[in-house]
Coordinates of N, CA, C and O in Angstrom, one line a residue:
X851 N -8.9 -3.2 -26.6 CA -8.1 -2.0 -26.6 C -8.3 -1.3 -25.3 O -7.4 -0.7 -24.7
X852 N -9.5 -1.2 -24.8 CA -9.8 -0.5 -23.5 C -9.0 -1.1 -22.4 O -8.5 -0.4 -21.5
X853 N -8.8 -2.4 -22.4 CA -8.0 -3.1 -21.3 C -6.6 -2.6 -21.3 O -6.0 -2.5 -20.2
X854 N -6.0 -2.4 -22.4 CA -4.6 -1.9 -22.5 C -4.5 -0.5 -21.8 O -3.5 -0.3 -21.2
X855 N -5.5 0.3 -22.0 CA -5.4 1.7 -21.4 C -5.4 1.5 -19.9 O -4.7 2.2 -19.2
X856 N -6.3 0.6 -19.4 CA -6.3 0.4 -18.0 C -5.0 -0.2 -17.5 O -4.5 0.2 -16.4
X857 N -4.4 -1.2 -18.2 CA -3.2 -1.8 -17.8 C -2.1 -0.7 -17.8 O -1.2 -0.7 -16.9
X858 N -2.0 0.1 -18.9 CA -1.0 1.1 -18.9 C -1.1 2.1 -17.7 O -0.1 2.5 -17.2
X859 N -2.3 2.5 -17.4 CA -2.5 3.4 -16.2 C -2.0 2.7 -14.9 O -1.3 3.3 -14.1
X860 N -2.4 1.4 -14.8 CA -2.0 0.7 -13.6 C -0.4 0.6 -13.5 O 0.2 0.8 -12.5
X861 N 0.2 0.3 -14.7 CA 1.7 0.2 -14.7 C 2.3 1.5 -14.4 O 3.2 1.5 -13.6
X862 N 1.8 2.6 -14.9 CA 2.3 3.9 -14.6 C 2.2 4.2 -13.2 O 3.1 4.7 -12.5
X863 N 1.0 4.0 -12.6 CA 0.7 4.3 -11.2 C 1.6 3.5 -10.3 O 2.1 4.0 -9.3
X864 N 1.8 2.2 -10.7 CA 2.7 1.3 -9.9 C 4.1 1.9 -9.9 O 4.7 1.9 -8.8
X865 N 4.6 2.4 -11.0 CA 5.9 2.9 -11.1 C 6.0 4.2 -10.3 O 7.0 4.5 -9.6
X866 N 5.0 5.0 -10.3 CA 5.0 6.3 -9.6 C 5.1 6.1 -8.1 O 5.8 6.7 -7.3
X867 N 4.3 5.1 -7.5 CA 4.2 4.9 -6.1 C 5.4 4.0 -5.6 O 5.7 4.2 -4.4
X868 N 5.9 3.1 -6.4 CA 7.0 2.3 -5.9 C 8.2 3.1 -5.4 O 8.5 4.2 -5.9
X869 N 8.7 2.7 -4.3 CA 9.9 3.3 -3.6 C 9.6 4.6 -2.9 O 10.5 5.3 -2.4
X870 N 8.3 5.0 -2.8 CA 7.9 6.2 -2.1 C 8.0 5.8 -0.6 O 7.6 4.8 -0.1
X871 N 8.6 6.8 0.2 CA 8.6 6.7 1.6 C 7.3 7.1 2.2 O 6.7 8.1 1.8
X872 N 6.7 6.3 3.1 CA 5.4 6.6 3.6 C 5.4 6.5 5.1 O 6.3 5.9 5.7
X873 N 4.3 7.1 5.7 CA 4.0 6.9 7.1 C 2.6 6.2 7.1 O 1.7 6.6 6.3
X874 N 2.4 5.3 8.0 CA 1.1 4.6 8.1 C 0.2 5.5 9.1 O 0.6 5.8 10.2
X875 N -1.0 5.8 8.6 CA -1.9 6.6 9.4 C -3.2 5.8 9.7 O -3.5 4.8 9.0
X876 N -4.0 6.3 10.6 CA -5.2 5.6 11.0 C -6.3 5.6 9.9 O -6.4 6.6 9.1
X877 N -7.0 4.5 9.7 CA -8.1 4.4 8.8 C -9.0 3.3 9.3 O -8.6 2.5 10.1
X878 N -10.3 3.4 8.9 CA -11.2 2.3 9.3 C -10.7 1.0 8.8 O -10.8 0.0 9.5
X879 N -10.2 0.9 7.6 CA -9.8 -0.4 7.0 C -8.6 -1.0 7.8 O -8.5 -2.2 8.0
X880 N -7.7 -0.1 8.3 CA -6.6 -0.6 9.0 C -7.1 -1.2 10.3 O -6.5 -2.3 10.7
X881 N -8.1 -0.7 10.9 CA -8.7 -1.2 12.1 C -9.3 -2.6 11.8 O -9.2 -3.5 12.6
X882 N -10.0 -2.7 10.7 CA -10.7 -3.9 10.3 C -9.6 -5.1 10.1 O -9.9 -6.2 10.4
X883 N -8.4 -4.7 9.7 CA -7.4 -5.7 9.5 C -6.6 -5.9 10.8 O -5.6 -6.7 10.8
X884 N -7.0 -5.2 11.8 CA -6.4 -5.4 13.1 C -4.9 -5.0 13.1 O -4.0 -5.7 13.6
X885 N -4.6 -3.9 12.4 CA -3.2 -3.4 12.2 C -3.0 -2.0 12.8 O -2.1 -1.3 12.4
X886 N -3.8 -1.6 13.8 CA -3.7 -0.3 14.4 C -2.3 -0.1 15.0 O -1.8 1.0 15.1
X887 N -1.6 -1.2 15.4 CA -0.3 -1.0 16.0 C 0.7 -0.5 15.0 O 1.9 -0.2 15.4
X888 N 0.4 -0.5 13.7 CA 1.3 0.0 12.7 C 1.2 1.5 12.5 O 2.1 2.1 11.8
X889 N 0.2 2.2 13.1 CA 0.1 3.6 13.0 C 1.4 4.3 13.5 O 1.9 4.0 14.5
X890 N 1.8 5.2 12.6 CA 3.0 6.0 12.9 C 4.3 5.4 12.4 O 5.4 6.0 12.4
X891 N 4.3 4.1 12.0 CA 5.5 3.5 11.5 C 5.7 4.0 10.0 O 4.8 4.4 9.3
X892 N 7.0 3.9 9.6 CA 7.4 4.3 8.3 C 7.9 3.2 7.5 O 8.3 2.1 8.1
X893 N 7.9 3.3 6.2 CA 8.4 2.3 5.3 C 8.5 2.8 3.9 O 8.3 4.0 3.6
X894 N 8.6 1.9 3.0 CA 8.7 2.2 1.5 C 7.8 1.2 0.8 O 7.7 0.0 1.0
X895 N 7.0 1.8 -0.2 CA 6.1 1.0 -1.0 C 6.9 0.2 -2.0 O 7.8 0.7 -2.7
X896 N 6.7 -1.1 -2.0 CA 7.4 -2.0 -2.9 C 6.5 -2.6 -4.0 O 6.9 -3.0 -5.0
X897 N 5.1 -2.5 -3.7 CA 4.2 -3.0 -4.8 C 2.9 -2.2 -4.6 O 2.3 -2.2 -3.5
X898 N 2.4 -1.7 -5.7 CA 1.1 -1.0 -5.7 C 0.0 -1.9 -6.1 O 0.0 -2.6 -7.1
X899 N -1.0 -2.0 -5.2 CA -2.2 -2.9 -5.4 C -3.5 -2.0 -5.3 O -4.4 -2.3 -4.6
X900 N -3.4 -0.8 -6.0 CA -4.5 0.2 -5.8 C -5.3 0.4 -7.1 O -5.9 1.5 -7.2
X901 N -5.3 -0.5 -8.0 CA -6.1 -0.3 -9.2 C -7.6 -0.2 -8.8 O -8.0 -0.8 -7.8
X902 N -8.4 0.5 -9.6 CA -9.8 0.7 -9.3 C -10.6 -0.5 -9.3 O -11.7 -0.5 -8.7
X903 N -10.1 -1.6 -9.9 CA -10.9 -2.8 -9.9 C -10.7 -3.7 -8.6 O -11.4 -4.6 -8.4
X904 N -9.8 -3.3 -7.8 CA -9.5 -4.1 -6.5 C -10.6 -3.8 -5.5 O -10.9 -2.6 -5.3
X905 N -11.0 -4.8 -4.8 CA -12.0 -4.6 -3.7 C -11.3 -3.9 -2.5 O -11.9 -3.1 -1.8
X906 N -10.1 -4.2 -2.2 CA -9.3 -3.6 -1.1 C -8.0 -3.0 -1.7 O -7.0 -3.6 -1.6
X907 N -8.1 -1.8 -2.2 CA -6.9 -1.2 -2.8 C -5.9 -0.8 -1.7 O -6.3 -0.5 -0.6
X908 N -4.6 -1.0 -2.0 CA -3.6 -0.6 -1.0 C -2.2 -0.9 -1.6 O -2.0 -0.9 -2.8
X909 N -1.2 -1.1 -0.7 CA 0.2 -1.3 -1.1 C 0.8 -2.3 -0.2 O 0.5 -2.5 0.9
X910 N 1.8 -3.0 -0.8 CA 2.7 -3.8 0.0 C 3.9 -2.9 0.4 O 4.5 -2.2 -0.5
X911 N 4.1 -2.7 1.7 CA 5.0 -1.8 2.2 C 6.1 -2.6 3.0 O 5.8 -3.5 3.7
X912 N 7.4 -2.2 2.7 CA 8.5 -2.7 3.5 C 8.8 -1.7 4.6 O 9.1 -0.6 4.4
X913 N 8.5 -2.2 5.8 CA 8.7 -1.4 7.0 C 10.1 -1.1 7.3 O 11.0 -2.0 7.0
X914 N 10.4 0.0 8.0 CA 11.8 0.3 8.4 C 12.2 -0.7 9.5 O 13.4 -1.0 9.6
X915 N 11.3 -1.1 10.3 CA 11.6 -2.1 11.4 C 10.5 -3.1 11.3 O 9.3 -2.8 11.0
X916 N 10.8 -4.4 11.7 CA 9.8 -5.4 11.6 C 8.7 -5.2 12.6 O 8.8 -4.6 13.7
X917 N 7.5 -5.7 12.2 CA 6.3 -5.8 13.0 C 5.9 -7.2 13.1 O 5.7 -7.9 12.1
X918 N 5.8 -7.8 14.3 CA 5.5 -9.2 14.5 C 6.4 -10.1 13.7 O 6.0 -11.1 13.1
X919 N 7.7 -9.7 13.6 CA 8.7 -10.5 12.9 C 8.7 -10.4 11.4 O 9.5 -11.0 10.7
X920 N 7.9 -9.5 10.8 CA 7.8 -9.4 9.4 C 8.0 -7.9 9.0 O 7.6 -7.0 9.7
X921 N 8.7 -7.8 7.8 CA 8.9 -6.4 7.3 C 7.9 -6.0 6.3 O 7.6 -4.8 6.2
X922 N 7.4 -6.9 5.5 CA 6.4 -6.6 4.4 C 5.0 -6.8 4.9 O 4.6 -7.9 5.3
X923 N 4.1 -5.7 4.7 CA 2.7 -5.8 5.1 C 1.9 -5.1 4.0 O 2.3 -4.2 3.4
X924 N 0.6 -5.6 3.9 CA -0.4 -5.0 3.0 C -0.9 -3.8 3.9 O -1.4 -4.0 5.0
X925 N -0.9 -2.6 3.3 CA -1.4 -1.5 4.0 C -2.5 -0.9 3.1 O -2.3 -0.6 1.9
X926 N -3.7 -0.7 3.6 CA -4.8 -0.1 2.8 C -4.4 1.3 2.3 O -3.7 2.1 3.0
X927 N -5.0 1.6 1.1 CA -4.7 2.9 0.5 C -5.0 4.1 1.4 O -4.2 5.1 1.4
X928 N -6.1 4.1 2.2 CA -6.4 5.2 3.0 C -5.5 5.3 4.3 O -5.6 6.3 5.0
X929 N -4.6 4.4 4.5 CA -3.7 4.5 5.6 C -2.3 4.9 5.2 O -1.4 4.8 6.0
X930 N -2.1 5.4 4.0 CA -0.8 5.8 3.4 C -0.7 7.3 3.4 O -1.6 8.0 2.8
X931 N 0.3 7.8 4.0 CA 0.7 9.2 3.9 C 2.1 9.3 3.3 O 3.0 8.8 4.0
X932 N 2.2 9.9 2.1 CA 3.6 10.0 1.5 C 4.4 11.0 2.2 O 3.9 12.1 2.7
X933 N 5.7 10.8 2.4 CA 6.6 11.7 3.1 C 7.5 12.4 2.1 O 7.7 11.9 1.0

């Protein structure tokens, strides 16, 4: 039963964050992923991967413009600023 509470929270959180417009900001984790060139870019969250059980919480973001030929990128939770 406890697992369902966790799942329901994750589902609710995922729905709340999806489609949010964001700006990518600097964080230590963004640097570790060698994605500092994304700082200042904007996009929309398409998938929330920020449950407490994840080792690297964050979001799949659809960028407004491609970076290195791709629109979708994993962005760490600490690098997300909602607009």
